[in-house]
Short mmCIF file of C-alpha atoms in Angstrom, two decimals:
data_model
loop_
_atom_site.label_atom_id
_atom_site.label_comp_id
_atom_site.label_asym_id
_atom_site.label_seq_id
_atom_site.Cartn_x
_atom_site.Cartn_y
_atom_site.Cartn_z
CA MET A 1 0.00 0.00 0.00
CA ASN A 2 1.30 3.49 -0.88
CA THR A 3 0.67 6.88 0.67
CA TYR A 4 -1.42 8.25 -2.17
CA LYS A 5 -4.72 10.06 -1.69
CA VAL A 6 -7.32 10.19 -4.44
CA TYR A 7 -10.18 12.68 -4.81
CA LEU A 8 -13.28 12.27 -6.95
CA ALA A 9 -13.44 15.28 -9.24
CA PRO A 10 -16.45 17.53 -9.74
CA MET A 11 -17.92 16.99 -13.21
CA ASP A 12 -20.83 19.19 -14.18
CA GLY A 13 -23.73 17.10 -15.40
CA VAL A 14 -22.09 13.88 -14.24
CA THR A 15 -21.18 13.72 -10.55
CA ASP A 16 -24.58 14.59 -9.13
CA PRO A 17 -25.67 13.03 -5.80
CA PRO A 18 -26.73 9.60 -7.14
CA PHE A 19 -23.56 9.23 -9.21
CA ARG A 20 -21.42 10.35 -6.26
CA LYS A 21 -23.14 7.80 -4.06
CA ILE A 22 -22.35 4.90 -6.40
CA LEU A 23 -18.84 5.98 -7.36
CA CYS A 24 -17.84 6.57 -3.74
CA ARG A 25 -19.30 3.21 -2.73
CA HIS A 26 -16.88 1.47 -5.09
CA GLY A 27 -14.06 3.94 -5.62
CA GLY A 28 -12.31 4.32 -2.29
CA TYR A 29 -11.99 8.09 -2.57
CA ASP A 30 -10.66 10.26 0.24
CA ILE A 31 -12.92 13.16 -0.69
CA SER A 32 -15.70 13.64 -3.23
CA PHE A 33 -16.34 17.09 -4.68
CA THR A 34 -19.80 18.32 -5.60
CA GLU A 35 -20.69 19.67 -8.98
CA PHE A 36 -20.12 23.42 -8.83
CA LEU A 37 -22.82 25.53 -7.21
CA ARG A 38 -23.18 28.58 -9.45
CA VAL A 39 -23.14 31.76 -7.33
CA THR A 40 -24.35 34.99 -8.91
CA ASP A 41 -24.37 38.37 -7.18
CA VAL A 42 -26.62 36.99 -4.45
CA PRO A 43 -25.88 34.05 -2.12
CA ILE A 44 -27.46 30.68 -2.85
CA LEU A 45 -30.41 29.89 -0.59
CA GLU A 46 -29.99 27.12 1.95
CA LYS A 47 -32.77 25.02 0.42
CA ALA A 48 -31.01 25.17 -2.96
CA ILE A 49 -27.72 24.09 -1.37
CA LEU A 50 -29.45 21.13 0.27
CA ARG A 51 -31.10 20.20 -3.02
CA ASP A 52 -27.72 19.98 -4.77
CA VAL A 53 -25.81 18.58 -1.79
CA PRO A 54 -28.23 16.30 0.08
CA GLU A 55 -25.26 14.69 1.83
CA LEU A 56 -25.22 17.73 4.13
CA ARG A 57 -28.25 16.23 5.86
CA PHE A 58 -26.07 13.29 6.84
CA GLY A 59 -22.94 14.89 8.25
CA GLY A 60 -21.50 15.99 4.92
CA LYS A 61 -20.67 12.46 3.85
CA THR A 62 -21.90 9.95 1.31
CA GLU A 63 -23.64 6.76 2.38
CA ASP A 64 -20.30 4.93 2.59
CA GLY A 65 -18.67 7.68 4.67
CA THR A 66 -16.76 9.60 2.00
CA PRO A 67 -16.48 13.30 2.98
CA ILE A 68 -18.11 15.73 0.56
CA ARG A 69 -16.43 19.03 -0.35
CA VAL A 70 -18.80 21.73 -1.55
CA GLN A 71 -17.54 23.52 -4.65
CA LEU A 72 -18.56 27.08 -5.50
CA LEU A 73 -18.19 28.94 -8.79
CA GLY A 74 -18.70 32.64 -9.30
CA ASP A 75 -17.08 36.06 -9.53
CA HIS A 76 -18.78 37.97 -6.70
CA PRO A 77 -16.59 37.77 -3.56
CA GLY A 78 -19.31 38.67 -1.07
CA ALA A 79 -21.91 36.28 -2.45
CA MET A 80 -19.33 33.50 -2.69
CA ALA A 81 -18.35 34.03 0.95
CA ALA A 82 -21.95 34.12 2.16
CA THR A 83 -22.77 30.92 0.27
CA ALA A 84 -19.71 29.21 1.72
CA VAL A 85 -20.79 30.20 5.23
CA ALA A 86 -24.32 28.93 4.56
CA ALA A 87 -22.95 25.59 3.33
CA VAL A 88 -20.85 25.21 6.48
CA LYS A 89 -23.85 26.05 8.63
CA LEU A 90 -25.69 23.21 6.88
CA GLY A 91 -22.88 20.76 7.59
CA ALA A 92 -20.21 21.20 4.93
CA GLN A 93 -16.85 20.01 6.23
CA SER A 94 -14.80 21.89 3.63
CA ILE A 95 -15.18 24.32 0.73
CA ASP A 96 -13.61 24.49 -2.73
CA ILE A 97 -13.54 27.43 -5.14
CA ASN A 98 -13.71 26.59 -8.84
CA PHE A 99 -11.37 28.55 -11.10
CA GLY A 100 -10.88 25.56 -13.38
CA CYS A 101 -14.07 25.06 -15.39
CA PRO A 102 -13.31 25.93 -19.05
CA SER A 103 -16.89 25.91 -20.32
CA ARG A 104 -17.78 28.82 -22.58
CA PHE A 105 -21.22 28.78 -20.98
CA VAL A 106 -19.77 29.86 -17.62
CA HIS A 107 -19.82 33.65 -17.90
CA HIS A 108 -16.92 35.45 -16.17
CA SER A 109 -16.32 32.56 -13.77
CA GLY A 110 -14.30 29.36 -13.59
CA SER A 111 -11.11 29.40 -15.64
CA MET A 112 -12.16 32.66 -17.32
CA LEU A 113 -10.94 34.37 -14.15
CA LEU A 114 -7.40 32.97 -14.46
CA ALA A 115 -6.64 36.01 -16.59
CA GLU A 116 -7.43 38.20 -13.56
CA PRO A 117 -5.12 37.18 -10.67
CA GLU A 118 -6.16 40.18 -8.56
CA LEU A 119 -9.80 39.09 -8.67
CA LEU A 120 -8.77 35.52 -7.82
CA HIS A 121 -6.97 36.84 -4.76
CA THR A 122 -9.93 38.96 -3.68
CA ILE A 123 -12.41 36.09 -3.97
CA VAL A 124 -10.21 33.59 -2.13
CA SER A 125 -9.31 36.09 0.60
CA THR A 126 -12.92 37.11 1.14
CA VAL A 127 -14.16 33.52 1.37
CA ARG A 128 -11.33 32.56 3.72
CA ASP A 129 -11.94 35.56 5.98
CA HIS A 130 -15.60 34.62 6.42
CA LEU A 131 -15.16 30.90 7.01
CA PRO A 132 -14.46 29.43 10.45
CA ALA A 133 -10.73 28.85 10.83
CA GLU A 134 -11.17 25.10 11.21
CA ILE A 135 -12.92 24.67 7.85
CA PRO A 136 -10.46 23.68 5.09
CA LEU A 137 -10.54 25.80 1.94
CA SER A 138 -9.17 24.54 -1.37
CA VAL A 139 -8.93 26.20 -4.77
CA LYS A 140 -9.16 24.43 -8.13
CA ILE A 141 -7.34 26.01 -11.05
CA ARG A 142 -5.78 25.23 -14.40
CA SER A 143 -2.12 25.72 -15.25
CA GLY A 144 -2.95 28.96 -17.02
CA PHE A 145 -5.50 30.86 -19.04
CA ALA A 146 -3.64 30.72 -22.35
CA ASP A 147 -0.11 29.70 -21.32
CA LYS A 148 1.35 27.58 -18.53
CA LYS A 149 3.89 30.34 -17.89
CA GLU A 150 1.03 32.09 -16.09
CA ALA A 151 0.93 29.38 -13.40
CA PRO A 152 3.32 31.06 -10.89
CA ASP A 153 1.29 34.29 -10.83
CA ILE A 154 -1.99 32.38 -10.52
CA VAL A 155 -0.70 30.26 -7.64
CA LYS A 156 0.78 33.29 -5.91
CA ALA A 157 -2.59 35.05 -6.07
CA ILE A 158 -4.44 32.25 -4.28
CA ALA A 159 -1.76 30.77 -2.00
CA ILE A 160 -2.82 32.81 1.00
CA PRO A 161 -2.69 31.71 4.65
CA GLY A 162 -5.64 29.45 5.32
CA VAL A 163 -5.76 27.82 1.89
CA SER A 164 -5.06 24.17 2.61
CA GLU A 165 -4.98 22.76 -0.92
CA ILE A 166 -4.52 23.90 -4.48
CA ILE A 167 -5.80 21.50 -7.12
CA MET A 168 -4.31 22.09 -10.54
CA HIS A 169 -5.72 20.68 -13.75
CA CYS A 170 -2.45 20.54 -15.64
CA ARG A 171 -3.73 22.05 -18.87
CA THR A 172 -4.54 25.66 -19.67
CA ARG A 173 -8.05 26.86 -20.35
CA LYS A 174 -7.13 27.13 -24.01
CA GLU A 175 -6.06 23.47 -24.08
CA LEU A 176 -9.39 22.25 -22.68
CA TYR A 177 -9.14 18.43 -22.39
CA LYS A 178 -6.60 17.63 -25.13
CA ARG A 179 -4.70 14.58 -23.90
CA ASP A 180 -1.39 15.49 -25.53
CA CYS A 181 -1.39 18.88 -23.78
CA ILE A 182 -1.21 17.48 -20.24
CA ASP A 183 1.89 18.72 -18.40
CA TRP A 184 2.24 17.55 -14.80
CA THR A 185 5.70 19.16 -14.52
CA VAL A 186 4.06 22.57 -14.09
CA LEU A 187 3.27 21.59 -10.49
CA GLU A 188 6.80 20.52 -9.58
CA PRO A 189 8.19 23.76 -8.05
CA PHE A 190 5.20 24.73 -5.95
CA SER A 191 5.36 22.24 -3.07
CA ALA A 192 8.76 23.57 -2.02
CA GLU A 193 7.74 27.19 -2.51
CA TYR A 194 4.49 26.82 -0.53
CA PRO A 195 5.18 24.07 2.04
CA ASP A 196 1.98 24.73 4.02
CA ILE A 197 -0.24 23.94 1.03
CA ASN A 198 -0.98 20.48 -0.34
CA PHE A 199 -0.85 20.50 -4.13
CA VAL A 200 -3.18 18.09 -5.91
CA ALA A 201 -2.61 16.93 -9.48
CA ASN A 202 -5.60 16.69 -11.82
CA GLY A 203 -5.85 15.71 -15.47
CA GLU A 204 -5.33 12.31 -17.14
CA ILE A 205 -5.06 10.40 -13.86
CA ASN A 206 -6.73 7.27 -15.21
CA SER A 207 -4.63 4.44 -13.76
CA LEU A 208 -2.00 3.55 -11.17
CA SER A 209 0.72 4.01 -13.78
CA ASP A 210 -0.59 7.51 -14.48
CA ALA A 211 -0.40 8.35 -10.77
CA VAL A 212 3.15 7.01 -10.50
CA ALA A 213 4.25 8.97 -13.56
CA CYS A 214 2.53 12.09 -12.27
CA GLU A 215 4.26 11.82 -8.91
CA ALA A 216 7.64 11.56 -10.62
CA GLN A 217 6.96 14.69 -12.66
CA SER A 218 5.04 16.81 -10.15
CA HIS A 219 6.10 15.53 -6.69
CA CYS A 220 2.38 15.28 -5.85
CA THR A 221 1.00 12.33 -3.91
CA THR A 222 -2.62 13.49 -3.95
CA PHE A 223 -4.54 13.13 -7.18
CA MET A 224 -7.95 14.09 -8.49
CA THR A 225 -9.65 11.92 -11.09
CA GLY A 226 -12.84 12.53 -13.03
CA ARG A 227 -13.42 10.69 -16.28
CA GLY A 228 -11.10 7.91 -15.17
CA ALA A 229 -13.24 7.36 -12.08
CA ILE A 230 -16.24 6.60 -14.26
CA ALA A 231 -14.30 4.42 -16.67
CA ILE A 232 -12.93 2.33 -13.77
CA ALA A 233 -15.44 2.37 -10.93
CA ASN A 234 -12.89 1.31 -8.29
CA LEU A 235 -10.09 3.58 -9.50
CA GLY A 236 -9.34 5.04 -6.07
CA TYR A 237 -8.58 1.57 -4.73
CA VAL A 238 -6.59 0.73 -7.87
CA ILE A 239 -4.33 3.72 -7.30
CA LYS A 240 -4.03 3.54 -3.51
CA GLU A 241 -3.90 -0.21 -3.00
CA LYS A 242 -2.59 -1.44 -6.37
CA GLY A 243 -5.80 -3.37 -6.87
CA LEU A 244 -7.10 -4.70 -10.15
CA PRO A 245 -9.60 -2.58 -12.09
CA TYR A 246 -13.14 -3.90 -12.07
CA ASP A 247 -13.74 -6.58 -14.68
CA THR A 248 -16.72 -6.69 -17.01
CA VAL A 249 -19.03 -8.41 -14.53
CA LYS A 250 -18.32 -5.97 -11.71
CA THR A 251 -18.62 -2.99 -14.03
CA LEU A 252 -22.02 -4.13 -15.28
CA ASN A 253 -23.18 -4.65 -11.72
CA VAL A 254 -22.22 -1.03 -11.06
CA LEU A 255 -24.30 -0.12 -14.11
CA LEU A 256 -27.28 -1.90 -12.57
CA GLU A 257 -26.72 -0.04 -9.29
CA ILE A 258 -26.74 3.28 -11.13
CA MET A 259 -29.94 2.43 -12.96
CA ASN A 260 -31.65 1.24 -9.79
CA GLU A 261 -30.53 4.35 -7.90
CA PHE A 262 -32.17 6.64 -10.44
CA VAL A 263 -35.28 4.45 -10.55
CA GLU A 264 -35.59 4.73 -6.77
CA MET A 265 -35.42 8.50 -7.15
CA ASP A 266 -38.42 8.31 -9.50
CA ALA A 267 -36.36 9.66 -12.38
CA GLU A 268 -37.98 9.49 -15.79
CA PRO A 269 -37.02 6.34 -17.74
CA ARG A 270 -35.38 8.55 -20.37
CA ILE A 271 -33.11 10.08 -17.74
CA VAL A 272 -32.24 6.68 -16.26
CA LEU A 273 -31.23 5.41 -19.69
CA ASN A 274 -29.24 8.54 -20.52
CA ARG A 275 -27.22 8.28 -17.30
CA ALA A 276 -26.67 4.56 -17.83
CA LYS A 277 -25.41 5.18 -21.36
CA GLN A 278 -23.22 7.99 -20.04
CA PHE A 279 -21.57 5.59 -17.58
CA LEU A 280 -21.11 2.87 -20.20
CA GLY A 281 -19.63 5.37 -22.63
CA TYR A 282 -16.76 5.97 -20.23
CA ALA A 283 -16.46 2.36 -19.02
CA ARG A 284 -16.05 0.90 -22.52
CA LYS A 285 -12.94 3.03 -23.03
CA ALA A 286 -11.21 1.22 -20.17
CA ASN A 287 -12.70 -2.21 -20.89
CA HIS A 288 -12.91 -3.20 -24.54
CA GLU A 289 -15.04 -6.22 -23.65
CA LEU A 290 -17.88 -3.76 -23.18
CA ALA A 291 -17.75 -2.42 -26.74
CA GLU A 292 -20.26 -4.90 -28.18
CA PHE A 293 -22.64 -4.54 -25.24
CA PHE A 294 -22.42 -0.75 -25.39
CA CYS A 295 -23.63 -0.73 -29.00
CA VAL A 296 -26.55 -3.03 -28.17
CA PHE A 297 -27.46 -1.14 -24.99
CA CYS A 298 -27.42 2.25 -26.70
CA ARG A 299 -30.02 1.09 -29.21
CA SER A 300 -32.46 0.35 -26.41
CA GLU A 301 -35.04 3.04 -25.70
CA ASP A 302 -37.01 1.00 -23.16
CA LEU A 303 -35.87 0.87 -19.54
CA ASN A 304 -37.18 -2.61 -18.77
CA ASN A 305 -35.55 -3.92 -21.92
CA SER A 306 -32.25 -2.32 -20.88
CA PHE A 307 -32.35 -4.12 -17.54
CA LYS A 308 -33.03 -7.39 -19.37
CA LEU A 309 -30.20 -6.79 -21.84
CA THR A 310 -27.77 -6.23 -18.98
CA GLU A 311 -28.85 -9.34 -17.09
CA LYS A 312 -28.73 -11.40 -20.29
CA PHE A 313 -25.20 -10.24 -21.07
CA LEU A 314 -24.08 -10.96 -17.50
CA THR A 315 -25.48 -14.48 -17.77
CA ARG A 316 -23.74 -15.01 -21.09
CA ILE A 317 -20.31 -14.06 -19.77
CA GLY A 318 -20.73 -15.94 -16.51
CA LYS A 319 -22.31 -13.68 -13.93
#
């Protein structure tokens, strides 16, 4: 067993409460991040926070005991701070600020703000000043807005006393999610320069070998994984305990859990199927045995039929 820690990344439209519940049940993650809560110029109401983060009703943890970190996205320092305080009042154990989302639909927030280090500093400082001292605050960024040479100024702007972790997606906003643009070496100098802050590597951490390579290049031993965590449902355990990735049978049983979870929530059949296909779309990239089943499953437009297809395939391969 190594000393690695692995966090489940926030993924807008993916890691909602039911997905977090299932992925944390299997993944072995040290912390799970919420999808970002979009803060405008007014704080988010408590009932809206609880709607998006129902785990706050249960001590700020998932069913299996994984701590939840509430992530906020916005450009208004006061409203961000007030929302963070409200989340803590409701039971949040820690807060994260999102300066990493590259979506063009996020207006003047997320990684758009990386071009404005002074505003980054103001937001982080304001949130930190309003939070209780014992509540950890982390900040998620990218390695730059347009160029990784911007990283030192970005980190300097947010590395204030009271920030416990900086999570860097090691691509610039301009590079989006291009695999060949990943550069873990950008993180390498910061741990020595800011010894009181834990630096977390994010981006293309999809296997144990990726984590080992990332550590060698970045000196990080804490990693955040997003798409890889869906492709391999037990990825946290794979990285931390050198376990084997889930095989086809175990992956399809996770699929059934996801479908049943949404059914129990009274989700529309269309939504259940869309989320199941979303999961399979990632899983087939890590397990080529799922390619044939994925094609068959995606043609199904009937929920009951999709359950039957899954059970039939499991029986065929030796459930």
